[in-house]
PDB file of C-alpha atoms in Angstrom:
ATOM      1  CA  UNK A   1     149.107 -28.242 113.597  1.00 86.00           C
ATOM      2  CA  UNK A   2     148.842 -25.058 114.288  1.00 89.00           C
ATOM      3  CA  UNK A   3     144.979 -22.636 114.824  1.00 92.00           C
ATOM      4  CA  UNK A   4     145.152 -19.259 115.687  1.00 89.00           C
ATOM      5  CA  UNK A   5     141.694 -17.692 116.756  1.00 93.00           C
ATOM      6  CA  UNK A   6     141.255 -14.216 116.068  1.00 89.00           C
ATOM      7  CA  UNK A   7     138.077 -11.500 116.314  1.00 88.00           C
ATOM      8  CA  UNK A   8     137.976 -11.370 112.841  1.00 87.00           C
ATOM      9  CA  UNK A   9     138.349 -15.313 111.506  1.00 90.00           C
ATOM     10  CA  UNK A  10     140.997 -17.720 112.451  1.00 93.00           C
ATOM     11  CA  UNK A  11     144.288 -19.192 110.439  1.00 91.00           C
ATOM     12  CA  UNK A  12     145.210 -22.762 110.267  1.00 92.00           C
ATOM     13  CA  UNK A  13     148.324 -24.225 109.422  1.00 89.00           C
ATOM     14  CA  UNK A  14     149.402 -27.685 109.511  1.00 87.00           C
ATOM     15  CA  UNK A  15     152.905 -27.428 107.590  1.00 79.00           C
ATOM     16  CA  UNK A  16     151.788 -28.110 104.433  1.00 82.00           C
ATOM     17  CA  UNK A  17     148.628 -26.007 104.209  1.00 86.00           C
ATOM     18  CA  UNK A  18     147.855 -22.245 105.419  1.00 89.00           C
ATOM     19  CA  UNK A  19     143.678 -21.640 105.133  1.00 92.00           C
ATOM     20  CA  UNK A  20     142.760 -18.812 106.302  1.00 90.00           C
ATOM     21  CA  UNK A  21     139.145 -18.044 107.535  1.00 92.00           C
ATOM     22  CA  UNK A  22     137.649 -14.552 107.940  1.00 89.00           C
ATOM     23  CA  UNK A  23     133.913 -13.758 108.948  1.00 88.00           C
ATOM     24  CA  UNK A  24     131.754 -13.313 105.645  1.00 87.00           C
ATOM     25  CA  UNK A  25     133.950 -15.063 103.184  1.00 88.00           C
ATOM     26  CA  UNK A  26     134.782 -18.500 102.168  1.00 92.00           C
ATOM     27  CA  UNK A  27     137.504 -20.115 103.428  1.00 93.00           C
ATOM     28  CA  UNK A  28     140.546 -20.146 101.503  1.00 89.00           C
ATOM     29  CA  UNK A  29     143.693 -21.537 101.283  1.00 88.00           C
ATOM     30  CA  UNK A  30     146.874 -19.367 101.404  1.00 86.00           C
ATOM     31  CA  UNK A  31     149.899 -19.876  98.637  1.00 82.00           C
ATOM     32  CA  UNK A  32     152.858 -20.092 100.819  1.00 80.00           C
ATOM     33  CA  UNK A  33     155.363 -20.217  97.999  1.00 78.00           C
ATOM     34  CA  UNK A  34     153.969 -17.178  96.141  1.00 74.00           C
ATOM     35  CA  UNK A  35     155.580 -13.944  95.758  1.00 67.00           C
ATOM     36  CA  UNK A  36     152.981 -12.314  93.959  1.00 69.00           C
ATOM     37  CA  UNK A  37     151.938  -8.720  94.889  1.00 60.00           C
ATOM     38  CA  UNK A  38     149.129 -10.070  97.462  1.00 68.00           C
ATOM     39  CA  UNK A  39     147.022  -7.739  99.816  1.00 79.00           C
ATOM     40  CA  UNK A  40     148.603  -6.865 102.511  1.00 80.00           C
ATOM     41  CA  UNK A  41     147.177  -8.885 105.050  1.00 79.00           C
ATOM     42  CA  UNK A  42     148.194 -11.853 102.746  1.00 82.00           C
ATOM     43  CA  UNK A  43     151.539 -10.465 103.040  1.00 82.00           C
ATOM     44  CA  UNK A  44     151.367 -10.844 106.434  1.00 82.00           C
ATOM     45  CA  UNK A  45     149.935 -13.929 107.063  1.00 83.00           C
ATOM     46  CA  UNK A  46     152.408 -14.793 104.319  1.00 84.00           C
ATOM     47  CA  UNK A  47     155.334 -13.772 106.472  1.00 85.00           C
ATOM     48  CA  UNK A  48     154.044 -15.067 109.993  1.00 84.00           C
ATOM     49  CA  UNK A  49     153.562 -18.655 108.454  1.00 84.00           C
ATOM     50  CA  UNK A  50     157.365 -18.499 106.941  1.00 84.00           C
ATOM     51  CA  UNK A  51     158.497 -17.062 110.419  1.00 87.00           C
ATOM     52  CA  UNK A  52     156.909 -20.329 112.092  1.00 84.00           C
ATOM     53  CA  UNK A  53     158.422 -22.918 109.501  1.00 83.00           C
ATOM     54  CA  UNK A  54     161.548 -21.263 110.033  1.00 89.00           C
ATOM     55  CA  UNK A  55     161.508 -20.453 113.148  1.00 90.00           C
ATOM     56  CA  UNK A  56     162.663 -17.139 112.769  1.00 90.00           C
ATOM     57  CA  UNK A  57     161.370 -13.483 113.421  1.00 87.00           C
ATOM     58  CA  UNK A  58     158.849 -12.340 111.634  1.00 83.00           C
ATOM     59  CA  UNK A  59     158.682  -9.778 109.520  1.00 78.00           C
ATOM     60  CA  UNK A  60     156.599  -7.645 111.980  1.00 79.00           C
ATOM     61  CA  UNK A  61     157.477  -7.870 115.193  1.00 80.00           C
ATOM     62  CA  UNK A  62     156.029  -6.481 118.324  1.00 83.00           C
ATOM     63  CA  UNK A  63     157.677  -3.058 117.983  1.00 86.00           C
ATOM     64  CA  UNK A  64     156.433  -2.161 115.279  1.00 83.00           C
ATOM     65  CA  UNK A  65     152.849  -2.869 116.445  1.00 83.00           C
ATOM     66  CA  UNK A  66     154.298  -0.387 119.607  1.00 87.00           C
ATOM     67  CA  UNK A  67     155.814   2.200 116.983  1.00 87.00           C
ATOM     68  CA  UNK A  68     152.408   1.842 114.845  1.00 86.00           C
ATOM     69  CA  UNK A  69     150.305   2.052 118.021  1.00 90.00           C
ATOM     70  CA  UNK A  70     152.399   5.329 119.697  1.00 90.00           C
ATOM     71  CA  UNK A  71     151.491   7.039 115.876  1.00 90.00           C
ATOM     72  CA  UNK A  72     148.045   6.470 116.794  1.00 93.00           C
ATOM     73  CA  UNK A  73     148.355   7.624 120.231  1.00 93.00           C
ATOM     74  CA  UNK A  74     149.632  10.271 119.440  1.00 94.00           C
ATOM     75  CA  UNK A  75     147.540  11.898 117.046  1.00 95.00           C
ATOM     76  CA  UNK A  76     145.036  11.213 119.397  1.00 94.00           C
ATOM     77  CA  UNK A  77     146.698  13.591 121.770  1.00 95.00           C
ATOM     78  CA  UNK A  78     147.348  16.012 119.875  1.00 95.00           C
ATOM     79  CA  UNK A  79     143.747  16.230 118.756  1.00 95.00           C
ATOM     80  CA  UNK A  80     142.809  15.975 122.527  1.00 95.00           C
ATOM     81  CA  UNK A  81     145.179  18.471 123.780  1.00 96.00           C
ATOM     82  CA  UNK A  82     145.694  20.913 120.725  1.00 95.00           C
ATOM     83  CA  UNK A  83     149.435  20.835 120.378  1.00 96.00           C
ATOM     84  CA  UNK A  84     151.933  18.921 118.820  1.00 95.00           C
ATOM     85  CA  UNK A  85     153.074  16.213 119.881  1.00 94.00           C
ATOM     86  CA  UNK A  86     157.108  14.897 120.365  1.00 92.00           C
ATOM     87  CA  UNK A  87     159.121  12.269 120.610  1.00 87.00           C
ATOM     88  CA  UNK A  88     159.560  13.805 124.167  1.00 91.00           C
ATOM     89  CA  UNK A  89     156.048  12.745 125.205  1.00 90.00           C
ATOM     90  CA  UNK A  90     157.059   9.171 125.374  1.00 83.00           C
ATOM     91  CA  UNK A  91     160.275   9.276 126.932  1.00 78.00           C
TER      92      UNK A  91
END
């Protein structure tokens, strides 16, 4: 069995069964097998759950959380210090 505890809600998986929980809404249970065109976050749930079973990467991986996050930073900068910002800033 896996829980993962998060600041919005928590997941639980125990093989079998993904339910998520989020803060304000029921709890539900995820459909591992579907392919339908979910939200998003379903998608990823969806994906982390398959990466676990399998034991495989998942989907989204912790460089893309850095490439997302740089993105962010970046704007950021730009806004702070009024010019554009480069690939050459994070070298």
């Amino acid at each position: 069995r896996l829980t993962l505890v998060g600041s919005k809600g928590t997941l639980d998986y125990d093989r079998k069964t993904a339910t998520v929980r989020v803060e304000d809404k029921e709890p539900y249970a995820l459909d591992l097998k579907s392919d339908n065109t979910d939200s998003n976050e379903e998608q990823m749930y969806r994906g982390f759950f398959e990466a676990v079973r399998t034991r495989r990467p998942p989907p989204l991986n912790p460089d893309f959380a850095l490439e997302a996050t740089k993105l962010a930073y970046a704007a950021w900068m730009s806004i702070d210090q009024g010019r554009i910002i480069t690939d050459k800033d994070f070298a």
